[in-house]
Structure formats: structure tokens, C-alpha cells
Coordinates of C-alpha atoms and ligand atoms in Angstrom, one line a residue:
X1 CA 8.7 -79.0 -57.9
X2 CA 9.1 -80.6 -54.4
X3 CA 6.8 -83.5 -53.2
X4 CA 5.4 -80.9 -50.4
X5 CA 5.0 -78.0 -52.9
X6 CA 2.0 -79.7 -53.6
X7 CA -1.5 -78.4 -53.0
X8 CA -3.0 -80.2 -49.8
X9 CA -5.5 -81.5 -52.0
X10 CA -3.1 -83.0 -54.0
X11 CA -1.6 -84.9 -51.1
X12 CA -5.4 -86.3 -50.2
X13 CA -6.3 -89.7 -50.0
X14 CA -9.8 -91.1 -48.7
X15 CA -10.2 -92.2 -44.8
X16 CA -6.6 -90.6 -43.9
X17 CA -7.1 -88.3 -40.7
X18 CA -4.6 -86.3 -38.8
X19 CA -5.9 -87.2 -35.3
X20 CA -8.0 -89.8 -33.4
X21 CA -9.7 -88.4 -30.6
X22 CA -11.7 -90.7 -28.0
X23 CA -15.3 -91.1 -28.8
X24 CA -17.7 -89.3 -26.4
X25 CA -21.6 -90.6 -25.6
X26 CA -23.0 -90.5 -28.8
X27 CA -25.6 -87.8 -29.5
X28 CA -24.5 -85.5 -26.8
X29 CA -27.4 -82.9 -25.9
X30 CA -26.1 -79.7 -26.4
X31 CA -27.4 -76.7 -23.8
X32 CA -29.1 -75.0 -26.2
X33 CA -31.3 -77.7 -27.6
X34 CA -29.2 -78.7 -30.3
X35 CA -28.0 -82.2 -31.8
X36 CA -24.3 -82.4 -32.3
X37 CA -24.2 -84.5 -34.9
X38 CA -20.8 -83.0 -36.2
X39 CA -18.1 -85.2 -36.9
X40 CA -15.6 -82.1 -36.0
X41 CA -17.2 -81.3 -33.3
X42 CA -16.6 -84.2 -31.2
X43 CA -13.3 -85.3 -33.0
X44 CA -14.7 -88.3 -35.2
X45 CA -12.7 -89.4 -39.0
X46 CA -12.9 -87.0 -42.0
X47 CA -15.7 -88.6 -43.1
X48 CA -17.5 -88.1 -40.3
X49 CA -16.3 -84.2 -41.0
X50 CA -17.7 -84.2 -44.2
X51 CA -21.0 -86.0 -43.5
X52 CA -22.1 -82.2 -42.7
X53 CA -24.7 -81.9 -45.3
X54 CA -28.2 -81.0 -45.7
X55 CA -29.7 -83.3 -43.3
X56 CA -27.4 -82.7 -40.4
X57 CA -27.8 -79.2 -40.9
X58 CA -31.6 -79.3 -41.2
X59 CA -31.8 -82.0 -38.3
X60 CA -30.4 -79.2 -36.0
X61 CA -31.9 -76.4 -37.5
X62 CA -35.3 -78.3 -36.4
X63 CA -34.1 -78.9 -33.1
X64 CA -32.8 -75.5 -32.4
X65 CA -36.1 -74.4 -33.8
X66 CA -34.8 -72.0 -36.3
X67 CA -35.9 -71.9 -40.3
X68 CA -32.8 -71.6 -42.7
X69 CA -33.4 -70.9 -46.1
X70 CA -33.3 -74.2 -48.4
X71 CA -31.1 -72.4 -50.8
X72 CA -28.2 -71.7 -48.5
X73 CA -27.8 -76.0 -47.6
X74 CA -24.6 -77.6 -49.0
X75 CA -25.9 -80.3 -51.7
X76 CA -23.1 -82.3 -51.2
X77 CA -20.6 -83.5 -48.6
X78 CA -17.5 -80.7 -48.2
X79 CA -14.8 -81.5 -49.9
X80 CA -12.0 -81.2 -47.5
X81 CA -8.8 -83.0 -47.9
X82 CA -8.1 -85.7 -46.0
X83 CA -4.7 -85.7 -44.7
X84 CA -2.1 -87.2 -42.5
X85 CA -1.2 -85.0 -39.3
X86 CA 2.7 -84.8 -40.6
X87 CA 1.0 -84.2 -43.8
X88 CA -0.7 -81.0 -42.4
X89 CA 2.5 -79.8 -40.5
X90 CA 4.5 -79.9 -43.6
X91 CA 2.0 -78.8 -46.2
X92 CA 1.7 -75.3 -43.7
X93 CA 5.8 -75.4 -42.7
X94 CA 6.5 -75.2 -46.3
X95 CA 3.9 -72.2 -47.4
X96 CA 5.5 -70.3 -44.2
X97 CA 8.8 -70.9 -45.5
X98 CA 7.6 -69.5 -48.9
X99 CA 6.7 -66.2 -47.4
X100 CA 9.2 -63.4 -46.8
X101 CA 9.4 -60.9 -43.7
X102 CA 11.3 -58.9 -41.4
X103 CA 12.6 -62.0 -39.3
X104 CA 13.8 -63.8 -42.7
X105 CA 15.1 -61.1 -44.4
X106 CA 16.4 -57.5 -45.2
X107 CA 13.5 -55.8 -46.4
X108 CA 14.2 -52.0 -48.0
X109 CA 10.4 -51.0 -48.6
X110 CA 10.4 -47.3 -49.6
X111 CA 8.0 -45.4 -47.5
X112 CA 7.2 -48.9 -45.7
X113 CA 9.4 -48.8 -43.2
X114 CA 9.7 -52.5 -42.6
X115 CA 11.8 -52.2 -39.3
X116 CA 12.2 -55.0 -37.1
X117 CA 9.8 -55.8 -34.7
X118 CA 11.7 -56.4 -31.4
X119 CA 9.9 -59.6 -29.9
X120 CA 9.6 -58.0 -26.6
X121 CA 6.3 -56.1 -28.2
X122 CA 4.8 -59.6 -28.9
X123 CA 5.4 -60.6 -25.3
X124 CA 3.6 -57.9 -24.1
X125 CA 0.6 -57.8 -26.4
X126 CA 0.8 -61.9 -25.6
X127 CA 0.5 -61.1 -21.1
X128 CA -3.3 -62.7 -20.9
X129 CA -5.1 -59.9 -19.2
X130 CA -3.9 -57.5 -22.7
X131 CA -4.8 -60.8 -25.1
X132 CA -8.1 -61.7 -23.5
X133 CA -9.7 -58.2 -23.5
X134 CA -13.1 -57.7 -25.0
X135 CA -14.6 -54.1 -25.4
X136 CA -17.6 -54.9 -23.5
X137 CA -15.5 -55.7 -20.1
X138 CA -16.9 -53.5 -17.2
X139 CA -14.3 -50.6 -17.0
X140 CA -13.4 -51.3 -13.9
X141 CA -11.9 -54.6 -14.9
X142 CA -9.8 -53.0 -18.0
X143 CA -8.3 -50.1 -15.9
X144 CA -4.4 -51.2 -17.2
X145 CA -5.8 -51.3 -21.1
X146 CA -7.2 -47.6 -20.1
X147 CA -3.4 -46.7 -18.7
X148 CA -2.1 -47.7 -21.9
X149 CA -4.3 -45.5 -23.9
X150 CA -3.2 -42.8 -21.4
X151 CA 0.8 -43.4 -21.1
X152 CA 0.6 -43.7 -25.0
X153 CA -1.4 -40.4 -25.7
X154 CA 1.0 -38.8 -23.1
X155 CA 3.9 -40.5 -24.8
X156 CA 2.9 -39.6 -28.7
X157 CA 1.9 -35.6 -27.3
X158 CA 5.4 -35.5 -26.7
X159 CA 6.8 -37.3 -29.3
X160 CA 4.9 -34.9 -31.7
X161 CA 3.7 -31.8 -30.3
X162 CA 0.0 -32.3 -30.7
X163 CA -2.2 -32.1 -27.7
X164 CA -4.1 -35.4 -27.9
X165 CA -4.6 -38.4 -29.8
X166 CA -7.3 -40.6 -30.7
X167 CA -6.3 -44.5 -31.4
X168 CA -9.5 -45.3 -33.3
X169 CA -8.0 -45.6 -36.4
X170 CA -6.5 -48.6 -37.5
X171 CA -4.8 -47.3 -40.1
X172 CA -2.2 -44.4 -41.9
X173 CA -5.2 -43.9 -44.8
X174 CA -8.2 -44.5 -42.0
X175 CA -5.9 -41.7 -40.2
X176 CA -6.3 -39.3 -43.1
X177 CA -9.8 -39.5 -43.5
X178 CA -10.5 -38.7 -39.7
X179 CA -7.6 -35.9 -39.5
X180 CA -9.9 -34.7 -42.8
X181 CA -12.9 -35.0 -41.1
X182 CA -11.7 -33.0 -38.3
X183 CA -10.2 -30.3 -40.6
X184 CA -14.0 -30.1 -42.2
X185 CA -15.5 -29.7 -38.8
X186 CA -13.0 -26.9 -37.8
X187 CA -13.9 -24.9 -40.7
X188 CA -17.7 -25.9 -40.5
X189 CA -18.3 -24.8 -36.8
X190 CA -17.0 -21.2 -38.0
X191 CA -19.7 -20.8 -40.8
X192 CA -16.8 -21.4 -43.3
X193 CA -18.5 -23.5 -45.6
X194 CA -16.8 -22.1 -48.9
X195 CA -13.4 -24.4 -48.1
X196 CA -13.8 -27.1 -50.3
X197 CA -10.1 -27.9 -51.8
X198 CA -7.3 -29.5 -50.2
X199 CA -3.5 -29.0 -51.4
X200 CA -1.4 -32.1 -52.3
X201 CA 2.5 -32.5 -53.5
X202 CA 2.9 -34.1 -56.2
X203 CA 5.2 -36.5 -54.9
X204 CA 3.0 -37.3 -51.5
X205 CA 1.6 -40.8 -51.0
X206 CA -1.2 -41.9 -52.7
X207 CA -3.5 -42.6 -50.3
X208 CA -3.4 -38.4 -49.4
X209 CA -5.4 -37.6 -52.5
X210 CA -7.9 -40.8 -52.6
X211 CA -8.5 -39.6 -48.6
X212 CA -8.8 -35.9 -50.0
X213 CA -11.5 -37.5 -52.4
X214 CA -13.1 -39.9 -49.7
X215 CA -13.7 -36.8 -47.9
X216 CA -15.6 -34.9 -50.3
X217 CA -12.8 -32.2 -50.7
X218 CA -11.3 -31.5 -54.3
X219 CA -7.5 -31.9 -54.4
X220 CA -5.3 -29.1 -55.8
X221 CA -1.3 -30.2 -56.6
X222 CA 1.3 -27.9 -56.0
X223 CA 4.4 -28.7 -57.8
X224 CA 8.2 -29.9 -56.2
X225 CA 10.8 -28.3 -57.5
X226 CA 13.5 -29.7 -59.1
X227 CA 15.4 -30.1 -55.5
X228 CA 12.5 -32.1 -54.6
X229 CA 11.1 -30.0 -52.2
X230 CA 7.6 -28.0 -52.8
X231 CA 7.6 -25.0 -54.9
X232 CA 6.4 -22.2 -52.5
X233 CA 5.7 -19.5 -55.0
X234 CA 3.4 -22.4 -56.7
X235 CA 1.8 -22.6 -53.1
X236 CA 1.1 -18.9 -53.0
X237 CA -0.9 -18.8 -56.3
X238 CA -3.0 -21.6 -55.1
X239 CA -4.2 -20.0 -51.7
X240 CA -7.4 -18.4 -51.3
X241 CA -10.7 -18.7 -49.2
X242 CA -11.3 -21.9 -50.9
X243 CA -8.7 -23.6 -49.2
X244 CA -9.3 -26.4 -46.4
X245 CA -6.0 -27.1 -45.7
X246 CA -2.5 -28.8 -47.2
X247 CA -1.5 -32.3 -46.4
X248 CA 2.2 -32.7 -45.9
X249 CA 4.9 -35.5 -45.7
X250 CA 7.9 -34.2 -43.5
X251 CA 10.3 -35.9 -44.4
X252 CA 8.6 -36.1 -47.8
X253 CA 8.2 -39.3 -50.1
X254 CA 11.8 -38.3 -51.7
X255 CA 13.1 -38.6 -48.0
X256 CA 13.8 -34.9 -47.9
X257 CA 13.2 -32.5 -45.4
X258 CA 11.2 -29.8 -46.2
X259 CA 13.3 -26.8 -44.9
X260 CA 10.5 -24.0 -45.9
X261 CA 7.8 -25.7 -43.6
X262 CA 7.9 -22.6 -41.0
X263 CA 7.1 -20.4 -44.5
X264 CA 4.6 -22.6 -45.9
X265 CA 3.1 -23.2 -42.5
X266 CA 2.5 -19.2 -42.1
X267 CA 1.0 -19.0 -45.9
X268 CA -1.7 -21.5 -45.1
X269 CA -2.3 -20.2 -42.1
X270 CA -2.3 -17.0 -43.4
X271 CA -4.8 -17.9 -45.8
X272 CA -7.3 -19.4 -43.6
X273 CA -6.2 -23.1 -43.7
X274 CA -4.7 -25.8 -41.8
X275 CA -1.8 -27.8 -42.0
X276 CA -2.3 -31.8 -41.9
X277 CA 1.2 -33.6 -41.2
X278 CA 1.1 -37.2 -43.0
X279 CA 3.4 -38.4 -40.1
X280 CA 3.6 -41.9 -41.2
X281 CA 7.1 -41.7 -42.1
X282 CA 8.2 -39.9 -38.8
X283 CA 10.7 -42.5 -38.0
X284 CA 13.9 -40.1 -38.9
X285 CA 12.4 -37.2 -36.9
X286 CA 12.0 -38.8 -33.6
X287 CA 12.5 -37.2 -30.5
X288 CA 15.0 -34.5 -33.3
X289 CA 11.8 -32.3 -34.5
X290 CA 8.0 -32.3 -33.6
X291 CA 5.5 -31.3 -36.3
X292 CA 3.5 -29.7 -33.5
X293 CA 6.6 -27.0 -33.4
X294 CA 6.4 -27.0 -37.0
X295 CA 3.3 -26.0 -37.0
X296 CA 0.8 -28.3 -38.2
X297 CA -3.0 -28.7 -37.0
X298 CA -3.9 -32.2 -37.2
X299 CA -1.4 -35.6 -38.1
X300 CA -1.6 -39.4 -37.9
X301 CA 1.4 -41.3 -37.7
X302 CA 1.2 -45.1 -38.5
X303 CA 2.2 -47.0 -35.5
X304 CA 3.0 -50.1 -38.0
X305 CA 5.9 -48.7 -39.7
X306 CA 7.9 -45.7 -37.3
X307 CA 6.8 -47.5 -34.1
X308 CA 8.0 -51.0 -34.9
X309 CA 4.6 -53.1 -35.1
X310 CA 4.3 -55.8 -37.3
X311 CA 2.6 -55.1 -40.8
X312 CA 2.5 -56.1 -44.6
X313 CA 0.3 -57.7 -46.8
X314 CA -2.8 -55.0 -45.9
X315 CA -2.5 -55.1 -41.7
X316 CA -2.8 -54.8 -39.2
X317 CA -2.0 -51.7 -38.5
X318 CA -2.9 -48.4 -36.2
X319 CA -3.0 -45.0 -37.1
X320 CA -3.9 -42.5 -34.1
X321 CA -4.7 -39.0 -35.1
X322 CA -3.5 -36.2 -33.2
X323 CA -4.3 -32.3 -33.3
X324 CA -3.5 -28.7 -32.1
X325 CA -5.7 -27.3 -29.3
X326 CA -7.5 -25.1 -32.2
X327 CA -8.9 -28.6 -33.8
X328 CA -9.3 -30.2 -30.3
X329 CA -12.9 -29.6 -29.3
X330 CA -13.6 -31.7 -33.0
X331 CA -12.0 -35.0 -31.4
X332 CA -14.2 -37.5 -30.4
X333 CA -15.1 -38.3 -26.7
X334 CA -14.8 -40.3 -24.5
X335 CA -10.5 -40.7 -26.0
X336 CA -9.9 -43.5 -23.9
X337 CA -13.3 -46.3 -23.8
X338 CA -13.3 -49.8 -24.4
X339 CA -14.0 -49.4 -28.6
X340 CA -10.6 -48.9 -29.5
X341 CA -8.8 -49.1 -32.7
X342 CA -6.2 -52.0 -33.1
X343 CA -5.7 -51.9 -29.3
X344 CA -2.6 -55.2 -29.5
X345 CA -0.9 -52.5 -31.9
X346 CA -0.9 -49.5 -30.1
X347 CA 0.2 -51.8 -26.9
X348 CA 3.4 -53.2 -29.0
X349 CA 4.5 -49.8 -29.9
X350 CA 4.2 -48.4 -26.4
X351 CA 6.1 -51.1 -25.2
X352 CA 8.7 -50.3 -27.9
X353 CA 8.7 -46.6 -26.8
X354 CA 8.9 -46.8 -23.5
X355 CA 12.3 -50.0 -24.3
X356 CA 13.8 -47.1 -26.1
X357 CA 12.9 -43.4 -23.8
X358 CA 13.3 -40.5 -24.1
X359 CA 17.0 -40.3 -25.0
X360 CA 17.4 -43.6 -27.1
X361 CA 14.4 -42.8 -29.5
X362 CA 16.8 -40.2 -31.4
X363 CA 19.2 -43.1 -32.3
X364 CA 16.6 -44.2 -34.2
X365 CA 15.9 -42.1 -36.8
X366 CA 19.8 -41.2 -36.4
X367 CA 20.8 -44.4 -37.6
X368 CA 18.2 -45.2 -40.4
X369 CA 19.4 -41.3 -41.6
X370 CA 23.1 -42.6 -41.5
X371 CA 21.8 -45.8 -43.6
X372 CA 19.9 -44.9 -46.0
X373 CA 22.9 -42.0 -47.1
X374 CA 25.4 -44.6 -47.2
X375 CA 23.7 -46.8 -49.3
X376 CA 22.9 -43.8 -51.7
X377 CA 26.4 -43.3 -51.8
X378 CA 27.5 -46.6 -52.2
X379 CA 25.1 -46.4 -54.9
X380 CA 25.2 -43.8 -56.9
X381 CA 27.8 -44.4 -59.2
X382 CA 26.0 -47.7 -61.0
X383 CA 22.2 -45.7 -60.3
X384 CA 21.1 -42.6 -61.5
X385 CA 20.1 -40.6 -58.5
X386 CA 17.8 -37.7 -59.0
X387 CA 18.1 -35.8 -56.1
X388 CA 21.7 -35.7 -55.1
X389 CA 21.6 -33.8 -51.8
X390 CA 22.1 -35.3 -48.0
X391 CA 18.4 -37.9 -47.7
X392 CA 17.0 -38.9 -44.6
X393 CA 15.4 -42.2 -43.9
X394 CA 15.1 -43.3 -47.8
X395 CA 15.8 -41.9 -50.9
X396 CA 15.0 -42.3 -54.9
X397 CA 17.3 -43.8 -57.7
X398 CA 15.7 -43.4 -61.4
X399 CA 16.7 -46.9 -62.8
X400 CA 20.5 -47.9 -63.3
X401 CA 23.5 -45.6 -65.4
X402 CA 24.0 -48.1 -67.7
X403 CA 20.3 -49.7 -68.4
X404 CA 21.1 -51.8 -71.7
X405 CA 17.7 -52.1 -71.9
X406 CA 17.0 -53.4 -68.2
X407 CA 14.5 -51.9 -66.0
X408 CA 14.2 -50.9 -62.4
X409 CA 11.2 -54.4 -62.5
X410 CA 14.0 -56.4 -63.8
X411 CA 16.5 -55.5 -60.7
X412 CA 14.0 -55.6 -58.5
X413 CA 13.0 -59.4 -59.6
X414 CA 16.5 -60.0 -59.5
X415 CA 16.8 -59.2 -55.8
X416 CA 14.9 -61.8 -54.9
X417 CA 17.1 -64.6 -56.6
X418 CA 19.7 -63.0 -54.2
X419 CA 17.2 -63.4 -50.8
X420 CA 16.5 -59.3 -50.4
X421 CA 12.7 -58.1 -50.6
X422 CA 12.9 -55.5 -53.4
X423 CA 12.7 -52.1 -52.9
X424 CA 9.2 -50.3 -53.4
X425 CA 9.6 -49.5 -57.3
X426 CA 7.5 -47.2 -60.1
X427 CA 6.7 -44.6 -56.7
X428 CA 6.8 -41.8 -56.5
X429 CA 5.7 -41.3 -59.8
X430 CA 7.5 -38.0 -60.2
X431 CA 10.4 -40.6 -62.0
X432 CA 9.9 -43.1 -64.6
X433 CA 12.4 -45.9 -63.2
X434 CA 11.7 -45.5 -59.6
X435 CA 13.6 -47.7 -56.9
X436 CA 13.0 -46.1 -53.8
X437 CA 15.1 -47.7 -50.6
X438 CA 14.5 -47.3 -47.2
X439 CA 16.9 -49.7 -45.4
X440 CA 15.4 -48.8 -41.5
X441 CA 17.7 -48.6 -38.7
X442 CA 17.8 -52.1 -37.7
X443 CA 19.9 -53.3 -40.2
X444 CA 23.4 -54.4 -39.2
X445 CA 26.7 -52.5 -41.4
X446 CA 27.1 -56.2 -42.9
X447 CA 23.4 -56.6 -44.1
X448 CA 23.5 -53.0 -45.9
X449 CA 27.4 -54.1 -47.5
X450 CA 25.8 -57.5 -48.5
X451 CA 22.8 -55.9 -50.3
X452 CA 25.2 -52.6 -52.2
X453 CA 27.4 -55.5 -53.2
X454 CA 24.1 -57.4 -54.9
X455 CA 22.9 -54.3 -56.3
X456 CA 26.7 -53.8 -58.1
X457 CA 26.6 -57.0 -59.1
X458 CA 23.1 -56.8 -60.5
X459 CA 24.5 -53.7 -62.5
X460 CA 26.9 -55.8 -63.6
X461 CA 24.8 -58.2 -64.9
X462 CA 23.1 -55.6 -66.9
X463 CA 26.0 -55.0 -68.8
X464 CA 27.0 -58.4 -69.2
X465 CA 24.0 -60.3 -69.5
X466 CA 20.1 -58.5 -69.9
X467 CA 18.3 -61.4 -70.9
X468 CA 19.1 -63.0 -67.1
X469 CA 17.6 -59.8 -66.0
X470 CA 14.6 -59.9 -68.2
X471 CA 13.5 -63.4 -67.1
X472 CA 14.1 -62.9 -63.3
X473 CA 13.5 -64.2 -61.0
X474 CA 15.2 -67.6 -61.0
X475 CA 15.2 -69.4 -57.8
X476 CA 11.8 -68.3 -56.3
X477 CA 8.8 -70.6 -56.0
X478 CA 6.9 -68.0 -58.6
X479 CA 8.3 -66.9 -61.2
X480 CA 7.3 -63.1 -62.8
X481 CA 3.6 -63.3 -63.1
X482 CA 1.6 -60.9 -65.0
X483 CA 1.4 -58.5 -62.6
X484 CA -2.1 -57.2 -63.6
X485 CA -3.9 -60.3 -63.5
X486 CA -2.4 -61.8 -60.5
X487 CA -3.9 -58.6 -58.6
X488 CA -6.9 -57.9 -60.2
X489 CA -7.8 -61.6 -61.0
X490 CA -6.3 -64.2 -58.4
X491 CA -6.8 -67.5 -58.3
X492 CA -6.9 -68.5 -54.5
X493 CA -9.3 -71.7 -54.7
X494 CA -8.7 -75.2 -55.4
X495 CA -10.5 -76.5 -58.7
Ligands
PLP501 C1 2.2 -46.0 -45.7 C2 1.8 -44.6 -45.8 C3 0.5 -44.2 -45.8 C4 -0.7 -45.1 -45.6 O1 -0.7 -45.9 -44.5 P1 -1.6 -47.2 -44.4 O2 -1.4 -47.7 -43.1 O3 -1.0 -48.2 -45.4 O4 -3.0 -46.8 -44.8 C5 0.3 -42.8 -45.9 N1 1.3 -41.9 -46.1 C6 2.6 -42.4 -46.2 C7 3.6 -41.3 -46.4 C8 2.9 -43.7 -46.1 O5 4.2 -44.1 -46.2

């Protein structure tokens, strides 16, 4: 372990402080009646920090004539760590440098799309009149937030097909659950209150169903075939008058176009239903092929993967929802008012639209197409690959050819020894060894040869050496925890 790998309480010692601030009039009246008595407040030592106990809080509480409960004072002084300001600096440079990204490396998250994030986005969202805004601003004083909203629901229309968007969401599941909502209302404003069941693939994206469920609608499977695509004569035995609706991935979760979506789109039309487009993954289709054309009813796309925002670890993130002009009257008004969704998001992927138009857009999808295939093929000859035919902007291998006993967790650990993020693994569940890569199309040719040849080698190491494998990874700060407890039990305080 390094000295800094240290905890910063570890690294404490009593009366150290990271700055020395001058010393204003002691006692300083606050405007509203208060005593500051705070050490941190007016820049005094640590202890002075900590001396925030009982009495200072109850000497202010009295002064700002307010009861607090007796049970809710701290019974002792905090116990914060005192440190030196080079102390502080290195204790938070070194936990950054233990994190991994887009801007420290290539990161093939099936179904993630972990793009880069062109820094001209952050400049935007960073101009002062977009950072400072606040939702209660007269509107008069926000008019260039409200453009936004405008150029972007314009821009997204035509991106898609759909007549309008709403940006409330602020998320790809939040946009579910409001596309679902609207796809109740439809059907409830007609009297049709038998419509209880929405159809699911069994190879769509998790969050489809627990929406579904969120919902109140009952979730029906229908079946891929063994090319991966849906099984339309499965589809036809499940329509009927009970039927809400189908949510659909196109490309689906196996990176495969569903070519039958004019077919299917007639059936559930046919039937009484509408068509939902999980669009979250439209990032191959862009400015090629518009779900509206296709035929769907209602979509979200998820502005933090196919529209180059930042996002991991749970946000932030954007998810407008658009619809047809038959769900339209359901969407909420006013679409463009102060209350609105992850506003710096939807600002960083309009910027990135409009650096790319029209025209350049299609490269896009073209090029993370044109990587993830040659990876596949690079691949396929140490991986077992599934579904052999042409992918689009990810695709599936079931574990290696040659396992000797290693599997798809152990190559994935082992990724990291070599710097890569691993792949999303174990999903979709429709094959047991799962490694599903989605390499983007901001990835250099070098970056994708550097990461086939890791993936050979790592084959090779199956062959040659399991037990390496097994105990992967080697050179990370963590090794492999159990997975189950680090998630459902973590331990993120200092005892
Ligand atoms: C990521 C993803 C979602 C969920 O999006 P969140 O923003 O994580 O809620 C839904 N569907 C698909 C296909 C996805 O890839």
C-alpha cells in the first residue's frame, strides 16, 4: 500500500489545519439574529471546527428563536480529520486517480454507450447565464434556456420522427415510466380500460419490465428466435384486446436490427396497441432511420449514452420522451417552463448535435457500426459468438472457445490488469457467459487493435495459465470483492 492510499483519517494528527484565514471581529452579528460562533464559518483552526456541539448549536438556536429537538444535538465534538492542505490535495488526487472513465480509458460498456464526451459540451453547460439558472427566474430573464428547449425538441423531432418531446425526465428508466404513462392515458381517454399487459423481448433491457411493473401493467415475453431477432408468429399468439402496447429496442440488446419492425409494427397496431421504442441505444441509427417512420407511438432516448453526455456510476443523466400526434394531446403542458429535467444535460447534447448537423451525425453511428463488427471479427475465432450475422453498435460473445475452466468474470477482471473497463458481462441473460462489447465510435483504429490484442492474449492465458485468471485482478487498488456484499452491504464510513 502507498503512504497516500491511506484513509484521510489515517493521515490526521491534532491541531494540523489546511488553511489560516484572518480573524474577523469576533462574534459577528449575523442578519438574521444569529451568533456565528462556527469555527468554519469564519475560517478559525480545526478545533475551532469541531467545537460545533451542543451548546453552540443550542446558543443559536436560542438566538434565532427556533426549538430543535434535544435528541437531534451532536453529544460530542465532530470528528473530522485534521489535515495538512497538501495532505488534502493528495488524499483527493489519489482517489481521482483510482477511478476510471471515458477521459482515462477505453471503456466497451455493452448497452452503455460510454462515448466520449467532447469538452466543448462542458464549455457550454459551464457559459454563467446556463450554470447560474434557477427554475424560479422570471421567464423573461431565461428566454435562451427556453430556446434550448425549443432548438432541441426541433432537433430530436427530426432526429426521430416523433412530433414533440418532453425533457422532464432525467433518465432512460424515468423515460419508460412516463412513455407508459402516456400509453395508459391513450388507451384510458377511449374507455379502453381492459389493456392491462405490455409485451417484452426477452432479451430487452431490464429496466423495460420493472417500468412495465412500476406502471401497474402485467408484462408478457415474446420469445427471440434463434437469429436473435423477435419471433413474430410468437407475437401474433399473444395479441388481443388486452394488449397496451410492446416496448421495443431497435437496434435490440444483441445489437441487431430488427428487420420485421414494419410487420410487427402493423400486428400491434392491428390489435389495438401501441408501439413504445426504447431508443436509448439509438446511437447506430442516427440521422440513417427514424423510429417515427418505423412506426412507433411513444420513445425516450437517453441523452447520456447516444448524445454524448457524461454518465456512470447512477447519473446524471436525461431521458426526454417523445410521441406520435395520436399520444400527443397526453403530454404534459406547458413543454418548455422553468421545471425542467436535467436542463445542463440536455444543453451538452444540443451543443453536441448541433457540432455534428445534419450531415455528420450519420458518421456516428456509421463508425461505431464499423467498430464494433471489426472487433467481432477480430474476435471470433478465440470467443464463441452466438449470433454470427453483420451487428450494429455492439454485439454478444458467450464466454471464450477454449474456457479451461475460466469464465467470462475472470476475463473481464483480467481486463482491468491491462487498463480497459470491462465489457458489461452476465447481460443479456439469453446466454450464460455473456460479454457484450460496445466499443462507441470515438475510439481510434489503435485503441480497438490494442484491446483485440489483450483479449487474444487473455485467451491465451486461459490456456496456459487459469489460476492467473481465477485470481484477477492483479494490479488494481481492489482486488475481486465478493460481489454481493460489496453491493448490497458497503462499507463507506470510517470506524
Ligand atoms: C441504459 C438503458 C436503459 C436505462 O437507462 P437509464 O438512464 O440507466 O435509466 C434502458 N434501455 C436500454 C436499452 C439501455 O441501454
Amino acid at each position: 500500500m502507498k503512504y497516500y492510499d491511506k484513509l484521510i483519517f489515517e493521515l490526521s494528527k491534532p491541531g494540523r489545519i489546511g488553511f489560516s484565514l484572518p480573524r474577523p471581529a469576533d462574534r459577528q452579528q449575523l442578519p438574521f439574529g444569529n451568533t456565528a460562533t462556527l469555527g468554519t464559518l469564519r475560517g478559525g483552526t480545526a478545533s475551532e471546527a469541531q467545537r460545533w456541539g451542543p451548546k453552540d448549536v443550542s446558543e443559536g438556536q436560542a438566538a434565532a428563536g427556533s426549538k430543535v429537538c434535544s435528541k437531534v444535538w451532536r453529544e460530542a465534538p465532530l470528528d473530522l480529520p485534521e489535515v495538512s492542505e497538501v495532505d488534502v490535495v493528495r488524499h483527493y488526487t489519489n482517489l481521482s486517480q483510482m477511478n476510471f472513465g471515458v477521459d482515462t480509458g477505453f471503456y466497451p460498456l455493452g448497452s452503455c454507450t460510454m462515448k466520449y464526451n467532447p469538452k466543448i459540451n462542458e464549455e457550454i453547460a459551464g457559459i454563467p447565464g446556463f450554470a447560474g439558472l434557477h427554475p424560479l427566474q422570471p421567464n423573461e430573464t431565461v428566454k435562451g434556456a427556453f430556446e434550448v428547449l425549443v432548438g432541441m425538441d426541433k432537433a430530436l423531432a427530426a432526429i426521430t420522427g416523433m412530433k414533440h418531446f418532453t425533457f422532464l425526465p432525467c433518465a432512460g428508466a424515468h423515460g419508460e415510466l412516463t412513455g407508459l404513462m402516456l400509453m395508459r392515458e391513450y388507451h384510458m381517454s377511449r374507455g379502453d380500460t381492459a389493456r392491462t399487459k405490455v409485451i417484452v423481448p426477452d432479451s430487452a433491457h431490464g429496466t423495460n419490465p420493472a417500468s412495465a411493473a412500476v406502471c401497474g401493467l402485467d408484462i408478457v415475453v415474446v420469445k427471440s428466435k434463434e437469429d436473435g431477432l423477435v419471433d413474430v408468429e410468437a407475437l401474433k399468439g399473444l395479441l388481443g384486446p388486452d394488449i397496451a402496447g410492446i416496448m421495443l429496442t431497435n437496434p435490440n440488446t444483441l445489437g441487431l436490427f430488427e428487420r420485421d419492425i414494419k410487420q410487427i409494427a402493423e400486428l400491434v397496431h392491428g390489435c389495438g396497441g401501441l408501439l413504445y421504442y426504447d431508443g436509448a441505444n439509438m446511437n447506430p441509427l442516427l440521422g440513417m432511420v427514424r423510429p417515427g417512420d418505423m412506426g412507433f407511438d411513444i420513445m425516450h432516448l437517453n441523452l447520456h449514452k447516444t448524445f454524448s453526455t457524461p454518465h456512470g456510476g447512477g447519473g446524471p443523466g436525461a431521458g426526454p420522451v417523445g410521441v406520435s400526434d395520436k399520444v400527443l394531446p397526453f403530454l404534459h403542458i406547458p413543454r418548455v417552463s422553468g421545471f425542467h429535467g436535467n436542463f445542463g444535460i440536455i444543453l451538452r447534447a444540443y451543443a453536441y448535435i448541433l457540432m455534428l448537423g445534419r450531415e455528420h451525425i450519420k458518421l456516428a453511428g456509421k463508425f461505431a457500426t464499423l467498430s464494433a463488427n471489426y472487433i467481432k471479427e477480430s474476435l471470433k475465432d478465440c470467443y464463441k459468438l452466438p449470433i454470427p450475422s453483420v451487428c450494429k453498435h455492439e454485439f454478444v460473445f458467450d464466454g471464450l472457445l477454449d474456457d479451461n475452466g475460466v469464465t467470462t468474470l475472470d476475463v473481464a477482471k483480467r481486463l482491468l490488469d491491462y487498463g480497459f473497463h470491462a465489457p458489461t458481462i452476465y447481460f443479456p441473460l439469453l446466454f450464460h457467459q455473456a460479454i457484450m462489447i460496445e466499443p462507441t465510435e470515438t475510439e481510434s483504429l489503435e485503441t480497438l487493435d490494442a484491446f483485440i490484442a489483450v483479449m487474444r492474449k487473455i485467451a491465451e492465458e486461459a490456456k496456459t495459465d487459469p489460476e492467473l485468471l481465477h485470481g484477477a485482478p492483479h494490479n488494481t487498488p481492489i482486488g475481486r470483492p465478493d460481489e454481493t456484499t460489496a453491493a448490497r452491504q458497503p462499507v463507506l464510513k470510517y470506524e
